[in-house]
Structures are given as structure tokens and as C-alpha cells.
PDB file of C-alpha atoms in Angstrom:
ATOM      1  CA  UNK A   1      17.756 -67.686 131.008  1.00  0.00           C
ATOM      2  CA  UNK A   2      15.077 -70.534 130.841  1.00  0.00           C
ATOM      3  CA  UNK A   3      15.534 -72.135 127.064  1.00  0.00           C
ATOM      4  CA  UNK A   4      12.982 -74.990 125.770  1.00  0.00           C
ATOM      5  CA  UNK A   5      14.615 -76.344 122.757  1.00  0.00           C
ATOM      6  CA  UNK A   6      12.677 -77.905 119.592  1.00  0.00           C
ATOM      7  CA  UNK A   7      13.585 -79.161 115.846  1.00  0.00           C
ATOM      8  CA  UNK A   8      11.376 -76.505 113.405  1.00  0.00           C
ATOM      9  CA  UNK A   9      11.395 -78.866 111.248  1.00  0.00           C
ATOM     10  CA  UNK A  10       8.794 -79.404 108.374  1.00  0.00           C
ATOM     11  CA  UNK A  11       8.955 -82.801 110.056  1.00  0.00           C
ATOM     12  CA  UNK A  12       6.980 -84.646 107.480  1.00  0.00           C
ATOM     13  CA  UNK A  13       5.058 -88.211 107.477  1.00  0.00           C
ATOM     14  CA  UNK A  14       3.201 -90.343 105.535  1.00  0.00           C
ATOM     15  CA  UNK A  15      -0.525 -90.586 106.756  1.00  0.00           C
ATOM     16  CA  UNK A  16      -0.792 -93.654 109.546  1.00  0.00           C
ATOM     17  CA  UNK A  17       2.995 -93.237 110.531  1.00  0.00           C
ATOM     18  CA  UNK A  18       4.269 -92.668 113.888  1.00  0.00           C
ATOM     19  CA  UNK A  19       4.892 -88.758 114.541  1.00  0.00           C
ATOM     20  CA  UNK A  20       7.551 -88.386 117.363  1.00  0.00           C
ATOM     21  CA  UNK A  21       8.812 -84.525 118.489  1.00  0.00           C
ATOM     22  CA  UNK A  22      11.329 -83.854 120.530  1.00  0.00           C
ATOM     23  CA  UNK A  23      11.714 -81.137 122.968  1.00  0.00           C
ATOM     24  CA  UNK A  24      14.695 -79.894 125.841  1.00  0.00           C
ATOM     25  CA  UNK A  25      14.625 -77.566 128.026  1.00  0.00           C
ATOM     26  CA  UNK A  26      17.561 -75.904 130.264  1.00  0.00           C
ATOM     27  CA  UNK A  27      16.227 -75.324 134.307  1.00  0.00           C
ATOM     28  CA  UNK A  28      16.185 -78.313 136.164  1.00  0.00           C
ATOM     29  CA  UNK A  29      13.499 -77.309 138.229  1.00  0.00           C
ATOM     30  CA  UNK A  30      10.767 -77.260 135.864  1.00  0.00           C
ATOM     31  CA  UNK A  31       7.783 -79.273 137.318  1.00  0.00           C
ATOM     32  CA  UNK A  32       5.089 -78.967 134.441  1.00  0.00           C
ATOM     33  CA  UNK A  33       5.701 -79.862 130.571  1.00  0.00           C
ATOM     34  CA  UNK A  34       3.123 -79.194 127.924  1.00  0.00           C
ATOM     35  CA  UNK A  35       2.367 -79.700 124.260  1.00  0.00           C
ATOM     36  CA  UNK A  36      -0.116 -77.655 122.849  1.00  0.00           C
ATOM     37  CA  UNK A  37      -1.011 -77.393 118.559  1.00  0.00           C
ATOM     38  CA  UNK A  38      -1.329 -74.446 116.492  1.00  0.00           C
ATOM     39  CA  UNK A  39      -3.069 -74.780 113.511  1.00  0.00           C
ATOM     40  CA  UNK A  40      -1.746 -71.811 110.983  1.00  0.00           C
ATOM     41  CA  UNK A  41      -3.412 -68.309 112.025  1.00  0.00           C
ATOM     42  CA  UNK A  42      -4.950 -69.804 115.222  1.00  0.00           C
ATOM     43  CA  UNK A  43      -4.340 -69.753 118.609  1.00  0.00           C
ATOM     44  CA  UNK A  44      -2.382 -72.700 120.794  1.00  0.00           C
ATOM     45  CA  UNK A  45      -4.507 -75.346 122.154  1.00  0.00           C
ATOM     46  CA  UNK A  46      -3.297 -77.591 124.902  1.00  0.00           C
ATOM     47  CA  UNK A  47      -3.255 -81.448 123.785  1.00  0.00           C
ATOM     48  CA  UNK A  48      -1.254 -83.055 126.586  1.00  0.00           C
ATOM     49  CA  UNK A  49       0.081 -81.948 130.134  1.00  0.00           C
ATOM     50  CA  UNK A  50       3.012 -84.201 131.754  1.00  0.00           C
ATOM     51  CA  UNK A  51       4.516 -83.438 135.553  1.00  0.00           C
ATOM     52  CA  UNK A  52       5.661 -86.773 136.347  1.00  0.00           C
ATOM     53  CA  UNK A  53       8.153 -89.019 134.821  1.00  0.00           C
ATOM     54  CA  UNK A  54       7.280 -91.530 132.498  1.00  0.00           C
ATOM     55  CA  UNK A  55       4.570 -92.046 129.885  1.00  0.00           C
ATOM     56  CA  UNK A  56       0.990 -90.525 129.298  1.00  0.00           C
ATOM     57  CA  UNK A  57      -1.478 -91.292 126.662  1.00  0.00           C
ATOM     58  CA  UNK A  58      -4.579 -89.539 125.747  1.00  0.00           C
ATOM     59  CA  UNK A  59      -5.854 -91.451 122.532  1.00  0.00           C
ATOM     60  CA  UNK A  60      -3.441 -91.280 119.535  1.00  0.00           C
ATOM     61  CA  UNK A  61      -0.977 -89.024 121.922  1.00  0.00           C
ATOM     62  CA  UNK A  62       1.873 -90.140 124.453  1.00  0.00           C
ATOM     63  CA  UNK A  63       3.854 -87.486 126.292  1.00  0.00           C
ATOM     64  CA  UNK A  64       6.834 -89.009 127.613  1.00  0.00           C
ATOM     65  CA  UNK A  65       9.086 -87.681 130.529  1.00  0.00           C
ATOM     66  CA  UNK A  66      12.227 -87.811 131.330  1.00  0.00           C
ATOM     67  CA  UNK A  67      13.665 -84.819 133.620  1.00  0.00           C
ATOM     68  CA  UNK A  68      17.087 -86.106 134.393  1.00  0.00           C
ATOM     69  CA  UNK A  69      18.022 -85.909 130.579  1.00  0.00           C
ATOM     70  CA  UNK A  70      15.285 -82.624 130.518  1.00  0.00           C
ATOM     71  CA  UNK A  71      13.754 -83.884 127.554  1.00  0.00           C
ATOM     72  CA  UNK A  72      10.198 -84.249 126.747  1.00  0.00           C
ATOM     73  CA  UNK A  73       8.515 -85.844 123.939  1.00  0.00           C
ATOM     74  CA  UNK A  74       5.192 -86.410 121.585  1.00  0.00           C
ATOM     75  CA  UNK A  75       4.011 -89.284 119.854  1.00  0.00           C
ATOM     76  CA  UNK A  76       1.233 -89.113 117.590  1.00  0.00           C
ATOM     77  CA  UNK A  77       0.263 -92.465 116.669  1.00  0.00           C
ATOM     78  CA  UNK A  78      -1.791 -93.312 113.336  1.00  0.00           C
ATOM     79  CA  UNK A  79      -1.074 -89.557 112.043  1.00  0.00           C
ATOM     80  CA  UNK A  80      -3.914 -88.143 110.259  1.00  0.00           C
ATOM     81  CA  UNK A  81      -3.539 -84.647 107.481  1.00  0.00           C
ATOM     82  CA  UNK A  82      -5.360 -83.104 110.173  1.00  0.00           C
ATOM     83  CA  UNK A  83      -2.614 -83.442 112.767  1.00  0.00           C
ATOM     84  CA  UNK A  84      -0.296 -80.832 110.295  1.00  0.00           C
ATOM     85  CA  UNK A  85       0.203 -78.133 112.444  1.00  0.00           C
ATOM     86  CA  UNK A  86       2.914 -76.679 114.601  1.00  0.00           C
ATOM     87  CA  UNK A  87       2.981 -78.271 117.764  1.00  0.00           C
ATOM     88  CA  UNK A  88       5.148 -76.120 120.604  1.00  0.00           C
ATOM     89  CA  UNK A  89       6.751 -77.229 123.965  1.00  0.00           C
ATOM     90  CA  UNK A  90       6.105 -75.757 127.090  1.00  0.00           C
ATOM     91  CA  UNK A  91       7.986 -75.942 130.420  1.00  0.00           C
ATOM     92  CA  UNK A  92       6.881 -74.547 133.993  1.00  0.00           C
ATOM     93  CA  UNK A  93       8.374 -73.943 137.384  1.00  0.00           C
ATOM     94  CA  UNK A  94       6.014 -73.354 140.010  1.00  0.00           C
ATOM     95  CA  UNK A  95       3.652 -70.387 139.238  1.00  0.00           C
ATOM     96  CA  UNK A  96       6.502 -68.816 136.778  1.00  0.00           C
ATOM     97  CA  UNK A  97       5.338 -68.080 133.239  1.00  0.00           C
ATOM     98  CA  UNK A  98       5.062 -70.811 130.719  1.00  0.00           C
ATOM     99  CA  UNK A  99       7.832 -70.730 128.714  1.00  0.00           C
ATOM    100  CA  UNK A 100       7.500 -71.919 125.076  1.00  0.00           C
ATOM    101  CA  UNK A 101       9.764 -73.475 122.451  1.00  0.00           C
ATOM    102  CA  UNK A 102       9.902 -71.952 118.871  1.00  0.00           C
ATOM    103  CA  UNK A 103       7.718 -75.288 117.970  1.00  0.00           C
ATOM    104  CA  UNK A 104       8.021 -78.013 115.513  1.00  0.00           C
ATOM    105  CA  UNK A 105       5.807 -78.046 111.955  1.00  0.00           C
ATOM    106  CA  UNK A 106       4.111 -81.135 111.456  1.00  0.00           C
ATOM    107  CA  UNK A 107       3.418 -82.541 107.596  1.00  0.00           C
ATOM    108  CA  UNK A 108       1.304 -85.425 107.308  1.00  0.00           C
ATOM    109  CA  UNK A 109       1.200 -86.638 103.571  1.00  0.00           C
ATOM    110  CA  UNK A 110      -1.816 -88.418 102.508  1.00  0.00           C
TER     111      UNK A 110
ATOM    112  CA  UNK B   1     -18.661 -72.156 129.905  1.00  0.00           C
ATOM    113  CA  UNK B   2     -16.962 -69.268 127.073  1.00  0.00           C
ATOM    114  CA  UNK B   3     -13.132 -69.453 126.448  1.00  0.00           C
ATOM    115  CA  UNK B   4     -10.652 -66.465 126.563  1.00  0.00           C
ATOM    116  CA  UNK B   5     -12.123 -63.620 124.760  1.00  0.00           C
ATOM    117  CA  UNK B   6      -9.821 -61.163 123.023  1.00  0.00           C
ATOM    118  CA  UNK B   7     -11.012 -57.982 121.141  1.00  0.00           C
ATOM    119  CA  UNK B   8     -10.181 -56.903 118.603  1.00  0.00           C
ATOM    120  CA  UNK B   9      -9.497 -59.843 116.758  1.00  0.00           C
ATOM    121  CA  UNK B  10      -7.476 -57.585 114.051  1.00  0.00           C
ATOM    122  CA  UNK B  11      -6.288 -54.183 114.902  1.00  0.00           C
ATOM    123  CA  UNK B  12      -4.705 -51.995 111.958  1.00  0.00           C
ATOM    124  CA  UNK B  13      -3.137 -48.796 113.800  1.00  0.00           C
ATOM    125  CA  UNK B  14      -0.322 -46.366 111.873  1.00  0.00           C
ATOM    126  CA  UNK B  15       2.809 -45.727 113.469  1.00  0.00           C
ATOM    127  CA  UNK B  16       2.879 -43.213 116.121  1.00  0.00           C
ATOM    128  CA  UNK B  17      -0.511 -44.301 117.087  1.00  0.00           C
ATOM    129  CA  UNK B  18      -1.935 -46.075 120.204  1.00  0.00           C
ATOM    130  CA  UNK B  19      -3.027 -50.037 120.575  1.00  0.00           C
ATOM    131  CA  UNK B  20      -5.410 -51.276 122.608  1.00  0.00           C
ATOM    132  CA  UNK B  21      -6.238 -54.824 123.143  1.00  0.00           C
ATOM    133  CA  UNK B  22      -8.434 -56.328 125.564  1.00  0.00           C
ATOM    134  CA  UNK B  23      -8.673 -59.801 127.456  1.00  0.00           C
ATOM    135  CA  UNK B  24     -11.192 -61.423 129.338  1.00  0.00           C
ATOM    136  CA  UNK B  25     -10.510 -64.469 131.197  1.00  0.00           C
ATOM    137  CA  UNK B  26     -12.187 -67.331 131.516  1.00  0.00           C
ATOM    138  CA  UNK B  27     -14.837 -67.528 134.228  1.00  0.00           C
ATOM    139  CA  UNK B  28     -13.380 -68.709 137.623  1.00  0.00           C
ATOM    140  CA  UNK B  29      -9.962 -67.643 136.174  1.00  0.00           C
ATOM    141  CA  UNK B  30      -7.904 -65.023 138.270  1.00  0.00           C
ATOM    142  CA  UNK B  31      -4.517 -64.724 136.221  1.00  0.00           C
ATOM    143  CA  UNK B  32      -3.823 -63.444 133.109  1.00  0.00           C
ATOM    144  CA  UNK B  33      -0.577 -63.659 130.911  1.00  0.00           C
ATOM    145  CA  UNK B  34      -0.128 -62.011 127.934  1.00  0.00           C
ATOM    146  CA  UNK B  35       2.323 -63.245 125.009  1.00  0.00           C
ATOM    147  CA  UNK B  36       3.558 -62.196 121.771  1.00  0.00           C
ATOM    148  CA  UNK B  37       4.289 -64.213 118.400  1.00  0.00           C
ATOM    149  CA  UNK B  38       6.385 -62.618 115.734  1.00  0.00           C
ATOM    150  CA  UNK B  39       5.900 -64.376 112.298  1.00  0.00           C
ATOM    151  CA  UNK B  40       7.813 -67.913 111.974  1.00  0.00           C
ATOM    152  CA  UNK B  41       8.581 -67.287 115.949  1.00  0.00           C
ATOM    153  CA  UNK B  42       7.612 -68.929 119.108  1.00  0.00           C
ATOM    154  CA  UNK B  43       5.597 -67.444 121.837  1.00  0.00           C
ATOM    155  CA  UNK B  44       7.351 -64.553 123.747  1.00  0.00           C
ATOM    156  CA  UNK B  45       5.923 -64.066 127.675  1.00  0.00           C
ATOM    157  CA  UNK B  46       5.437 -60.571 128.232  1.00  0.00           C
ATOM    158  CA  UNK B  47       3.561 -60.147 131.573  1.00  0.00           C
ATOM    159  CA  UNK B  48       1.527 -61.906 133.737  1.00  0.00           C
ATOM    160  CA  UNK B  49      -1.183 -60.135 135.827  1.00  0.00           C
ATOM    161  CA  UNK B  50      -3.884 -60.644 138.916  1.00  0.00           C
ATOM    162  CA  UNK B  51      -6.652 -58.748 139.718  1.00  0.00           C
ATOM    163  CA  UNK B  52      -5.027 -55.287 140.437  1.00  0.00           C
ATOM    164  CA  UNK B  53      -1.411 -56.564 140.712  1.00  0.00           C
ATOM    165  CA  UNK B  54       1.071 -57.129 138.051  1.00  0.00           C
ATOM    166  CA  UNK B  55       3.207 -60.319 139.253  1.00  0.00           C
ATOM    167  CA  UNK B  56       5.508 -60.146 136.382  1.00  0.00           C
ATOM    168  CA  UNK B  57       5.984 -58.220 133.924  1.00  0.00           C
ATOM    169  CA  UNK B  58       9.836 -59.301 132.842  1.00  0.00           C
ATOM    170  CA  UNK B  59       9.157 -59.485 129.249  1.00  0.00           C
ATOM    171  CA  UNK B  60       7.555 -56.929 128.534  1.00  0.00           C
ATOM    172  CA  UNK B  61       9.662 -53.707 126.996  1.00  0.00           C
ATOM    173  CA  UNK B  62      10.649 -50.775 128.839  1.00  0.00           C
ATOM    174  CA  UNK B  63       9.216 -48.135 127.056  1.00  0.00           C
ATOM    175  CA  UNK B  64       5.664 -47.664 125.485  1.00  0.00           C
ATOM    176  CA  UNK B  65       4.543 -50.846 126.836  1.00  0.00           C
ATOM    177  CA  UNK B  66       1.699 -51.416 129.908  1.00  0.00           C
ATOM    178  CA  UNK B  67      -0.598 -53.993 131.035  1.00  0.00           C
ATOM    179  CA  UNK B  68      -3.472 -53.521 133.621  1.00  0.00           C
ATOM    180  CA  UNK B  69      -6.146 -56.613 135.323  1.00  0.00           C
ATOM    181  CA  UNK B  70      -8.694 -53.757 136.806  1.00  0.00           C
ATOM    182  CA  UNK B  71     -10.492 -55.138 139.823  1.00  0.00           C
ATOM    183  CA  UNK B  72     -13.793 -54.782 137.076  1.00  0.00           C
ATOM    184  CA  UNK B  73     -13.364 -55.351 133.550  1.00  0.00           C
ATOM    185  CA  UNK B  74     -11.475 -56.573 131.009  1.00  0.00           C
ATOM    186  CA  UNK B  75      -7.264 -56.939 131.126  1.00  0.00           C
ATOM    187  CA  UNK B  76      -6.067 -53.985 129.036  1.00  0.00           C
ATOM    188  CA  UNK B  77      -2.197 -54.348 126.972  1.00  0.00           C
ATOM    189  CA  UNK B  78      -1.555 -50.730 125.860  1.00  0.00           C
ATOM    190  CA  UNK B  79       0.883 -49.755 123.299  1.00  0.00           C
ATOM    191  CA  UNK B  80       1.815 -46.303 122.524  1.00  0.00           C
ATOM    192  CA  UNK B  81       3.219 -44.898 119.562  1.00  0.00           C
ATOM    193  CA  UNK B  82       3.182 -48.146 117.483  1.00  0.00           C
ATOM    194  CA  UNK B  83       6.225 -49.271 115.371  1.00  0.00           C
ATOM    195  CA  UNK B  84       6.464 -51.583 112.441  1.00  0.00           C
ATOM    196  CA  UNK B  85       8.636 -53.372 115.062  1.00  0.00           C
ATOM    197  CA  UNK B  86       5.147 -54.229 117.137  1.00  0.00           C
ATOM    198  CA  UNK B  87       3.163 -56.216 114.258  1.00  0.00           C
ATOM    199  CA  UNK B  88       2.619 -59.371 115.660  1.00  0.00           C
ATOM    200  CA  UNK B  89       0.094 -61.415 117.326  1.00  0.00           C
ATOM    201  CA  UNK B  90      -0.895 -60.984 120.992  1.00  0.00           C
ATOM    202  CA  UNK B  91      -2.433 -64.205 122.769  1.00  0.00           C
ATOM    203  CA  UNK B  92      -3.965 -64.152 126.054  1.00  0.00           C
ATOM    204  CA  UNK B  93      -3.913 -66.459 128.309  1.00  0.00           C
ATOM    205  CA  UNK B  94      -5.546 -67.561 131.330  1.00  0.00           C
ATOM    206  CA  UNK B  95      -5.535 -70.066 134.246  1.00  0.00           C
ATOM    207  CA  UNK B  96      -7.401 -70.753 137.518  1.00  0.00           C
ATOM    208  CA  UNK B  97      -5.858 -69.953 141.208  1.00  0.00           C
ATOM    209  CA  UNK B  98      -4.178 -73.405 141.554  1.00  0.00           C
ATOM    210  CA  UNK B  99      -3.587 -74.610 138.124  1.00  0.00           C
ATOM    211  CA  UNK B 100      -0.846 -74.766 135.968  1.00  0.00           C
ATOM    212  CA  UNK B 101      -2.322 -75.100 132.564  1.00  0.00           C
ATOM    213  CA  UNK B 102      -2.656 -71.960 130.177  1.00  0.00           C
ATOM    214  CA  UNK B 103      -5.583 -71.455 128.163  1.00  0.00           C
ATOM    215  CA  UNK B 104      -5.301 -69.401 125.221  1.00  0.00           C
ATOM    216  CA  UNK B 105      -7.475 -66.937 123.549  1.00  0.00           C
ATOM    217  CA  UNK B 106      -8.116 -66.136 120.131  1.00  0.00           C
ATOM    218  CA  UNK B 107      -5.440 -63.461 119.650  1.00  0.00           C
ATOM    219  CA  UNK B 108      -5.306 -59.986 118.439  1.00  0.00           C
ATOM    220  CA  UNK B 109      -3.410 -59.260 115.197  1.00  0.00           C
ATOM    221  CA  UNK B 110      -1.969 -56.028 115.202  1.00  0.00           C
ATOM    222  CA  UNK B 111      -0.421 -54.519 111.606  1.00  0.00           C
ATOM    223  CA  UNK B 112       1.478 -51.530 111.969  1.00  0.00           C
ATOM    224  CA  UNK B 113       1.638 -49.069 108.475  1.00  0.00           C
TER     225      UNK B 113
END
């Protein structure tokens, strides 16, 4: 059974903080980690793909990768009240089905 | 270049009766997945489809549960003789041939009296 693992949280920060969410997940061969948002009553949107080890920023975001402790993370840098939302955890092998954690609720606090 | 497009958007049915909810992908996109989200709950893979082929349909339940991707048309998920049980919301997804990434649709919300 494939698990992704995340804190539910309310993880809550004052506006301009660093936002960091965690995220495990249990097969070993998983090649392709994603965060995606969802905003209360929406759908998930993507906001960062990761496949390789390491670091990967897209503005205010940084995925980091680490698949030999299967953990991968989300920083949001210079949090904003729009960035509350629950951002999930995704993990692929191959062409399998995404598999999704239960997702972490953001607060930022103005 | 339109997104996923799920219909209905909301979809009120009374238990015993029949759901319908429809998915089109997004243009150049060949696989669909369909997932469910129980309130406070994560997203729950239910079956993922091709053109005429299911390729997986592992979480989807045994019984009055099916999903079709006709060669023309929209992807259909079909449930028969609702339950309370089935009141959740039901995202589509799709992705291109070679690509990894899932995009989502809007979602059907289904409420079950």
C-alpha cells in the first residue's frame, strides 16, 4: 500500500514568515513528487513538480528532494493571506496513479 | 486552450437514484483519472482511463460503481443507487501521453438525501 504522509495541521504564520511543509511517502520507487494548493471548495492546482534530488524554486516556492530519507518538502517564502489554503503532496511511480497525502492547512495571519 | 471541464458542477440525486458525471479532458490529453474527496479528507484515486480502455480501476468500489473514456465524447463516472455514503466531491483529472503531471478539473459535488 503506497502511503504519502503529511502534518494536517492548521500550520499557522505570521504574514512575511517562512512557510515550510513536510511530506513522506512509503515506495521507494516513486520518481515524480508534487505539491499542488486547494483553496476551500476548489479544485487542486499544481504549484511545483520535483523528480530529481535537490532544490527547485519557482518564485516564492522551493520544493526540496530528498528520496533516500523519502521526504519531500515546500517552502513558501514571504507568505502572503493569500497563500492560506491546503496544500497536498503527491507521489508517482511511472505511469501509476498519483497518489495524494491528506494535505496540510496553511494560516497566514496578517 | 480550456482546462478540464466537469458537468455538473453540483449534482443533488436521492438515494436509490443514479449519478452521472461527465469529464472532458483537456485538448491533446488522452488519460483520464478520476478521484474522490470526502469532507476534511485527501484525494482518493478511483480509476484511471484511455480512450476505450480502463488501465486501472483499483480504487474504485465493487459494486454500483463504473467509469467509461468512449472513443467520442465525454468520460462518463456512473453511480447507481446512490447512498449517503457517496456525497463527496469527484475531481477529474487529466494528462498528456508522456507526462506525468495531473491537471484537475473543477469537480462535481454530489449530495445524497
Amino acid at each position: 500500500q503506497k502511503e504519502v504522509e503529511q502534518n494536517s495541521g492548521p500550520l499557522s504564520v505570521p504574514e512575511g514568515a517562512i512557510a515550510s511543509l513536510n511530506c513522506t511517502y512509503s515506495d521507494r520507487g516513486s520518481q515524480s513528487f508534487f505539491w499542488y494548493r486547494q483553496y476551500s471548495g476548489k479544485s487542486p492546482e499544481l504549484i511545483m513538480s520535483i523528480y530529481s534530488n535537490g532544490d527547485k524554486e519557482d518564485g516564492r516556492f522551493t520544493a526540496q528532494l530528498n528520496k533516500a530519507s523519502q521526504y519531500v518538502s515546500l517552502l513558501i517564502r514571504d507568505s502572503q493571506p493569500s497563500d492560506s489554503a491546503t496544500y497536498l503532496c503527491a507521489v508517482r511511480s511511472g505511469n501509476t496513479p498519483l497518489v495524494f497525502g491528506k494535505g496540510t492547512r496553511l494560516s497566514v495571519i496578517a | 486552450n480550456a482546462g478540464v471541464m466537469q458537468n455538473p458542477r453540483h449534482l443533488v440525486r436521492r438515494r436509490g437514484q443514479e449519478a452521472r458525471l461527465r469529464c472532458s479532458p483537456m485538448k491533446g490529453h488522452s488519460h483520464v483519472y478520476w478521484y474522490r474527496q470526502l469532507p476534511e479528507e485527501g484525494l482518493k484515486f478511483m480509476v484511471y482511463l484511455q480512450k476505450e480502455n480502463i488501465i486501472d480501476e483499483s480504487g474504485m468500489p465493487k459494486e454500483r460503481f463504473s467509469a467509461e473514456f468512449p472513443k467520442e465524447g465525454p468520460s462518463i463516472l456512473r453511480i447507481q443507487q446512490v447512498v449517503r455514503g457517496d456525497s463527496a466531491a469527484y475531481f477529474c483529472a487529466s494528462s498528456p501521453p508522456a507526462g506525468p503531471i495531473l491537471f484537475f478539473g473543477p469537480g462535481t459535488r454530489l449530495t445524497v438525501l
